[in-house]
Amino acid sequence: MHIPASMLTGAICPVTAAVSVAGLGIAVAAAKKSENKPSNTKFAAVTALIFALQMLNYPVQNGTSGHLVGALLGVSLLGTPFAVLSMAIVLAIQSIFFGDGGINALGANILNMSLIAAGLGGYIFHTLKNKGVNGHLALGSASLLSVLAAAFACSLQVGISGTVLFTQVLPAMLSVHVLIGIGEAALTV
């Protein structure tokens, strides 16, 4: 799901970078206020696990790829603000040391997989649990929805950039990521 920098044009990179910086600032503030802080060891172990899971890439179409995101796995083990930060660390390391997505696309990738997948996914998970939905069902549903929401955002950004038509990239991304989302939901639960 990492968007290569070559697929983003115009204002997408600076706008997504600004949104990501603001979102990470909110996550840091929420993490500081959190009463359930994971230990440093647990945070590092979960971050390393998510990093390893994301290394398994599946080609989708037109230079995009699909992989497990791990956002709700992070939410379930660390809490939402720490999962957002963990995902951002994973994405920064992948971008800087492995060229996965590239520096210019880092803001878009953090927006998609950290803020949307972990942040929005965590919100969906907690909302479902608060409405009385079974914990496992809530976790699995939020996991699937988080992957699909991130894939939709990725498709939208590529479509706005004009490198691939939105009507072409969206079905390609969602068809692969619905399968990835189902697998990720099962793994997370």
PDB file of C-alpha atoms in Angstrom:
ATOM      1  CA  MET A   1       0.000   0.000   0.000  1.00  0.00           C
ATOM      2  CA  HIS A   2       3.017   2.285   0.148  1.00  0.00           C
ATOM      3  CA  ILE A   3       2.579   4.919  -2.524  1.00  0.00           C
ATOM      4  CA  PRO A   4       5.803   5.462  -4.471  1.00  0.00           C
ATOM      5  CA  ALA A   5       6.798   9.134  -4.578  1.00  0.00           C
ATOM      6  CA  SER A   6       6.719   8.995  -8.381  1.00  0.00           C
ATOM      7  CA  MET A   7       2.945   8.422  -8.277  1.00  0.00           C
ATOM      8  CA  LEU A   8       2.174  11.622  -6.367  1.00  0.00           C
ATOM      9  CA  THR A   9       2.215  14.991  -8.085  1.00  0.00           C
ATOM     10  CA  GLY A  10       1.215  18.552  -7.327  1.00  0.00           C
ATOM     11  CA  ALA A  11       0.285  19.538  -3.796  1.00  0.00           C
ATOM     12  CA  ILE A  12      -0.468  15.994  -2.574  1.00  0.00           C
ATOM     13  CA  CYS A  13       2.947  15.493  -0.922  1.00  0.00           C
ATOM     14  CA  PRO A  14       3.144  18.774   1.027  1.00  0.00           C
ATOM     15  CA  VAL A  15      -0.539  18.698   1.996  1.00  0.00           C
ATOM     16  CA  THR A  16      -0.411  15.096   3.257  1.00  0.00           C
ATOM     17  CA  ALA A  17       2.872  15.854   5.051  1.00  0.00           C
ATOM     18  CA  ALA A  18       1.262  18.791   6.861  1.00  0.00           C
ATOM     19  CA  VAL A  19      -1.813  16.746   7.799  1.00  0.00           C
ATOM     20  CA  SER A  20       0.426  13.910   9.008  1.00  0.00           C
ATOM     21  CA  VAL A  21       2.564  16.196  11.167  1.00  0.00           C
ATOM     22  CA  ALA A  22      -0.576  17.653  12.757  1.00  0.00           C
ATOM     23  CA  GLY A  23      -2.067  14.181  13.277  1.00  0.00           C
ATOM     24  CA  LEU A  24       1.125  12.856  14.844  1.00  0.00           C
ATOM     25  CA  GLY A  25       1.177  15.868  17.155  1.00  0.00           C
ATOM     26  CA  ILE A  26      -2.322  14.969  18.312  1.00  0.00           C
ATOM     27  CA  ALA A  27      -1.231  11.337  18.801  1.00  0.00           C
ATOM     28  CA  VAL A  28       1.756  12.428  20.910  1.00  0.00           C
ATOM     29  CA  ALA A  29      -0.515  14.587  23.084  1.00  0.00           C
ATOM     30  CA  ALA A  30      -3.004  11.714  23.478  1.00  0.00           C
ATOM     31  CA  ALA A  31      -0.185   9.269  24.297  1.00  0.00           C
ATOM     32  CA  LYS A  32       1.128  11.603  27.029  1.00  0.00           C
ATOM     33  CA  LYS A  33      -2.351  11.788  28.594  1.00  0.00           C
ATOM     34  CA  SER A  34      -3.004   8.056  28.286  1.00  0.00           C
ATOM     35  CA  GLU A  35      -3.343   6.138  31.522  1.00  0.00           C
ATOM     36  CA  ASN A  36      -2.476   2.832  29.818  1.00  0.00           C
ATOM     37  CA  LYS A  37       1.049   3.355  28.541  1.00  0.00           C
ATOM     38  CA  PRO A  38       2.809   0.282  27.160  1.00  0.00           C
ATOM     39  CA  SER A  39       6.313  -0.480  28.379  1.00  0.00           C
ATOM     40  CA  ASN A  40       9.199   0.525  26.119  1.00  0.00           C
ATOM     41  CA  THR A  41       9.889  -3.149  25.461  1.00  0.00           C
ATOM     42  CA  LYS A  42       6.305  -3.888  24.462  1.00  0.00           C
ATOM     43  CA  PHE A  43       6.180  -0.800  22.216  1.00  0.00           C
ATOM     44  CA  ALA A  44       9.430  -1.827  20.513  1.00  0.00           C
ATOM     45  CA  ALA A  45       8.342  -5.455  20.099  1.00  0.00           C
ATOM     46  CA  VAL A  46       4.980  -4.552  18.567  1.00  0.00           C
ATOM     47  CA  THR A  47       6.626  -1.992  16.285  1.00  0.00           C
ATOM     48  CA  ALA A  48       9.137  -4.614  15.130  1.00  0.00           C
ATOM     49  CA  LEU A  49       6.327  -7.123  14.522  1.00  0.00           C
ATOM     50  CA  ILE A  50       4.385  -4.620  12.410  1.00  0.00           C
ATOM     51  CA  PHE A  51       7.579  -3.799  10.502  1.00  0.00           C
ATOM     52  CA  ALA A  52       8.115  -7.491   9.726  1.00  0.00           C
ATOM     53  CA  LEU A  53       4.492  -8.045   8.668  1.00  0.00           C
ATOM     54  CA  GLN A  54       4.637  -5.097   6.286  1.00  0.00           C
ATOM     55  CA  MET A  55       7.702  -6.474   4.504  1.00  0.00           C
ATOM     56  CA  LEU A  56       5.538  -9.062   2.733  1.00  0.00           C
ATOM     57  CA  ASN A  57       4.358  -7.130  -0.353  1.00  0.00           C
ATOM     58  CA  TYR A  58       1.976  -8.243  -3.089  1.00  0.00           C
ATOM     59  CA  PRO A  59       1.961  -6.329  -6.417  1.00  0.00           C
ATOM     60  CA  VAL A  60      -1.399  -4.744  -7.228  1.00  0.00           C
ATOM     61  CA  GLN A  61      -1.316  -2.631 -10.381  1.00  0.00           C
ATOM     62  CA  ASN A  62       0.506   0.330 -11.891  1.00  0.00           C
ATOM     63  CA  GLY A  63       3.353   0.324  -9.364  1.00  0.00           C
ATOM     64  CA  THR A  64       1.244  -0.023  -6.217  1.00  0.00           C
ATOM     65  CA  SER A  65       1.479  -2.909  -3.791  1.00  0.00           C
ATOM     66  CA  GLY A  66      -0.556  -4.475  -1.045  1.00  0.00           C
ATOM     67  CA  HIS A  67       0.586  -5.832   2.298  1.00  0.00           C
ATOM     68  CA  LEU A  68      -0.626  -6.400   5.817  1.00  0.00           C
ATOM     69  CA  VAL A  69      -0.929  -3.068   7.569  1.00  0.00           C
ATOM     70  CA  GLY A  70      -1.015  -4.180  11.211  1.00  0.00           C
ATOM     71  CA  ALA A  71      -2.798  -1.059  12.441  1.00  0.00           C
ATOM     72  CA  LEU A  72      -5.457  -2.773  14.551  1.00  0.00           C
ATOM     73  CA  LEU A  73      -2.948  -5.294  15.816  1.00  0.00           C
ATOM     74  CA  GLY A  74      -1.074  -2.254  17.137  1.00  0.00           C
ATOM     75  CA  VAL A  75      -4.268  -0.714  18.513  1.00  0.00           C
ATOM     76  CA  SER A  76      -5.205  -3.911  20.346  1.00  0.00           C
ATOM     77  CA  LEU A  77      -1.738  -4.314  21.877  1.00  0.00           C
ATOM     78  CA  LEU A  78      -0.671  -0.696  22.461  1.00  0.00           C
ATOM     79  CA  GLY A  79      -3.765   1.505  22.391  1.00  0.00           C
ATOM     80  CA  THR A  80      -4.716   3.872  19.589  1.00  0.00           C
ATOM     81  CA  PRO A  81      -2.286   6.788  20.118  1.00  0.00           C
ATOM     82  CA  PHE A  82       0.685   4.467  20.572  1.00  0.00           C
ATOM     83  CA  ALA A  83      -0.365   2.411  17.521  1.00  0.00           C
ATOM     84  CA  VAL A  84      -0.456   5.596  15.444  1.00  0.00           C
ATOM     85  CA  LEU A  85       3.065   6.474  16.602  1.00  0.00           C
ATOM     86  CA  SER A  86       4.315   2.913  16.108  1.00  0.00           C
ATOM     87  CA  MET A  87       3.014   2.871  12.532  1.00  0.00           C
ATOM     88  CA  ALA A  88       4.646   6.234  11.812  1.00  0.00           C
ATOM     89  CA  ILE A  89       7.999   4.918  13.065  1.00  0.00           C
ATOM     90  CA  VAL A  90       7.681   1.811  10.883  1.00  0.00           C
ATOM     91  CA  LEU A  91       6.833   3.905   7.824  1.00  0.00           C
ATOM     92  CA  ALA A  92       9.674   6.369   8.453  1.00  0.00           C
ATOM     93  CA  ILE A  93      12.225   3.538   8.779  1.00  0.00           C
ATOM     94  CA  GLN A  94      10.909   1.844   5.636  1.00  0.00           C
ATOM     95  CA  SER A  95      11.061   5.110   3.719  1.00  0.00           C
ATOM     96  CA  ILE A  96      14.492   6.265   4.884  1.00  0.00           C
ATOM     97  CA  PHE A  97      16.389   2.967   4.924  1.00  0.00           C
ATOM     98  CA  PHE A  98      14.545   0.852   2.350  1.00  0.00           C
ATOM     99  CA  GLY A  99      13.144   3.476  -0.033  1.00  0.00           C
ATOM    100  CA  ASP A 100       9.678   1.993   0.459  1.00  0.00           C
ATOM    101  CA  GLY A 101       7.429   4.814  -0.674  1.00  0.00           C
ATOM    102  CA  GLY A 102      10.185   7.400  -0.605  1.00  0.00           C
ATOM    103  CA  ILE A 103      10.644  10.524   1.483  1.00  0.00           C
ATOM    104  CA  ASN A 104       8.309  12.696  -0.627  1.00  0.00           C
ATOM    105  CA  ALA A 105       5.436  10.231  -0.167  1.00  0.00           C
ATOM    106  CA  LEU A 106       6.058   9.696   3.550  1.00  0.00           C
ATOM    107  CA  GLY A 107       3.333  12.152   4.538  1.00  0.00           C
ATOM    108  CA  ALA A 108       0.771  10.345   2.364  1.00  0.00           C
ATOM    109  CA  ASN A 109       1.825   6.941   3.637  1.00  0.00           C
ATOM    110  CA  ILE A 110       1.668   8.079   7.279  1.00  0.00           C
ATOM    111  CA  LEU A 111      -1.742   9.624   6.635  1.00  0.00           C
ATOM    112  CA  ASN A 112      -3.039   6.400   5.079  1.00  0.00           C
ATOM    113  CA  MET A 113      -1.532   3.700   7.279  1.00  0.00           C
ATOM    114  CA  SER A 114      -0.926   5.499  10.562  1.00  0.00           C
ATOM    115  CA  LEU A 115      -3.609   8.147  10.946  1.00  0.00           C
ATOM    116  CA  ILE A 116      -6.390   6.513   8.926  1.00  0.00           C
ATOM    117  CA  ALA A 117      -5.687   2.800   9.479  1.00  0.00           C
ATOM    118  CA  ALA A 118      -4.610   3.017  13.143  1.00  0.00           C
ATOM    119  CA  GLY A 119      -6.323   6.255  14.196  1.00  0.00           C
ATOM    120  CA  LEU A 120      -9.654   5.867  12.431  1.00  0.00           C
ATOM    121  CA  GLY A 121      -9.527   2.087  12.844  1.00  0.00           C
ATOM    122  CA  GLY A 122      -8.970   2.480  16.583  1.00  0.00           C
ATOM    123  CA  TYR A 123     -11.899   4.892  16.769  1.00  0.00           C
ATOM    124  CA  ILE A 124     -14.137   2.398  14.912  1.00  0.00           C
ATOM    125  CA  PHE A 125     -12.999  -0.422  17.212  1.00  0.00           C
ATOM    126  CA  HIS A 126     -13.708   1.524  20.408  1.00  0.00           C
ATOM    127  CA  THR A 127     -17.039   2.816  19.064  1.00  0.00           C
ATOM    128  CA  LEU A 128     -18.175  -0.721  18.224  1.00  0.00           C
ATOM    129  CA  LYS A 129     -17.083  -2.014  21.646  1.00  0.00           C
ATOM    130  CA  ASN A 130     -18.868   0.860  23.407  1.00  0.00           C
ATOM    131  CA  LYS A 131     -22.063  -0.013  21.511  1.00  0.00           C
ATOM    132  CA  GLY A 132     -21.912  -3.533  22.958  1.00  0.00           C
ATOM    133  CA  VAL A 133     -20.494  -5.383  19.945  1.00  0.00           C
ATOM    134  CA  ASN A 134     -18.521  -8.501  20.898  1.00  0.00           C
ATOM    135  CA  GLY A 135     -14.834  -7.584  21.337  1.00  0.00           C
ATOM    136  CA  HIS A 136     -13.555 -10.065  18.753  1.00  0.00           C
ATOM    137  CA  LEU A 137     -16.172  -9.041  16.198  1.00  0.00           C
ATOM    138  CA  ALA A 138     -15.441  -5.362  16.841  1.00  0.00           C
ATOM    139  CA  LEU A 139     -11.698  -5.933  16.431  1.00  0.00           C
ATOM    140  CA  GLY A 140     -12.091  -7.974  13.241  1.00  0.00           C
ATOM    141  CA  SER A 141     -14.562  -5.532  11.702  1.00  0.00           C
ATOM    142  CA  ALA A 142     -12.450  -2.495  12.561  1.00  0.00           C
ATOM    143  CA  SER A 143      -9.363  -4.239  11.201  1.00  0.00           C
ATOM    144  CA  LEU A 144     -11.019  -4.934   7.836  1.00  0.00           C
ATOM    145  CA  LEU A 145     -12.504  -1.437   7.632  1.00  0.00           C
ATOM    146  CA  SER A 146      -9.177   0.187   8.530  1.00  0.00           C
ATOM    147  CA  VAL A 147      -7.411  -1.576   5.647  1.00  0.00           C
ATOM    148  CA  LEU A 148     -10.167  -0.637   3.190  1.00  0.00           C
ATOM    149  CA  ALA A 149     -10.228   2.998   4.371  1.00  0.00           C
ATOM    150  CA  ALA A 150      -6.453   3.273   3.942  1.00  0.00           C
ATOM    151  CA  ALA A 151      -6.645   1.669   0.475  1.00  0.00           C
ATOM    152  CA  PHE A 152      -9.420   4.105  -0.485  1.00  0.00           C
ATOM    153  CA  ALA A 153      -7.340   7.093   0.690  1.00  0.00           C
ATOM    154  CA  CYS A 154      -4.330   5.770  -1.220  1.00  0.00           C
ATOM    155  CA  SER A 155      -6.449   5.418  -4.365  1.00  0.00           C
ATOM    156  CA  LEU A 156      -7.856   8.907  -3.932  1.00  0.00           C
ATOM    157  CA  GLN A 157      -4.397  10.450  -3.608  1.00  0.00           C
ATOM    158  CA  VAL A 158      -3.094   8.628  -6.686  1.00  0.00           C
ATOM    159  CA  GLY A 159      -6.246   9.587  -8.594  1.00  0.00           C
ATOM    160  CA  ILE A 160      -5.957  13.270  -7.629  1.00  0.00           C
ATOM    161  CA  SER A 161      -2.322  13.189  -8.733  1.00  0.00           C
ATOM    162  CA  GLY A 162      -3.471  12.004 -12.149  1.00  0.00           C
ATOM    163  CA  THR A 163      -0.832   9.305 -12.509  1.00  0.00           C
ATOM    164  CA  VAL A 164      -3.539   6.626 -12.646  1.00  0.00           C
ATOM    165  CA  LEU A 165      -7.230   7.261 -13.060  1.00  0.00           C
ATOM    166  CA  PHE A 166      -9.161   6.951  -9.788  1.00  0.00           C
ATOM    167  CA  THR A 167     -11.655   4.675 -11.572  1.00  0.00           C
ATOM    168  CA  GLN A 168      -8.790   2.295 -12.393  1.00  0.00           C
ATOM    169  CA  VAL A 169      -6.776   2.380  -9.182  1.00  0.00           C
ATOM    170  CA  LEU A 170      -9.724   2.134  -6.759  1.00  0.00           C
ATOM    171  CA  PRO A 171     -11.061  -1.255  -7.951  1.00  0.00           C
ATOM    172  CA  ALA A 172      -7.513  -2.631  -8.170  1.00  0.00           C
ATOM    173  CA  MET A 173      -6.632  -1.515  -4.651  1.00  0.00           C
ATOM    174  CA  LEU A 174      -9.921  -2.516  -3.025  1.00  0.00           C
ATOM    175  CA  SER A 175     -10.091  -5.933  -4.686  1.00  0.00           C
ATOM    176  CA  VAL A 176      -6.675  -6.880  -3.325  1.00  0.00           C
ATOM    177  CA  HIS A 177      -7.067  -5.120   0.022  1.00  0.00           C
ATOM    178  CA  VAL A 178     -10.416  -6.702   0.841  1.00  0.00           C
ATOM    179  CA  LEU A 179      -8.590 -10.051   0.805  1.00  0.00           C
ATOM    180  CA  ILE A 180      -5.677  -8.603   2.766  1.00  0.00           C
ATOM    181  CA  GLY A 181      -8.179  -7.031   5.197  1.00  0.00           C
ATOM    182  CA  ILE A 182      -9.942 -10.332   5.789  1.00  0.00           C
ATOM    183  CA  GLY A 183      -6.609 -12.047   6.445  1.00  0.00           C
ATOM    184  CA  GLU A 184      -5.468  -9.210   8.670  1.00  0.00           C
ATOM    185  CA  ALA A 185      -8.759  -9.275  10.603  1.00  0.00           C
ATOM    186  CA  ALA A 186      -8.342 -13.006  11.263  1.00  0.00           C
ATOM    187  CA  LEU A 187      -4.698 -12.549  12.276  1.00  0.00           C
ATOM    188  CA  THR A 188      -5.529  -9.611  14.548  1.00  0.00           C
ATOM    189  CA  VAL A 189      -8.391 -11.398  16.308  1.00  0.00           C
TER     190      VAL A 189
END
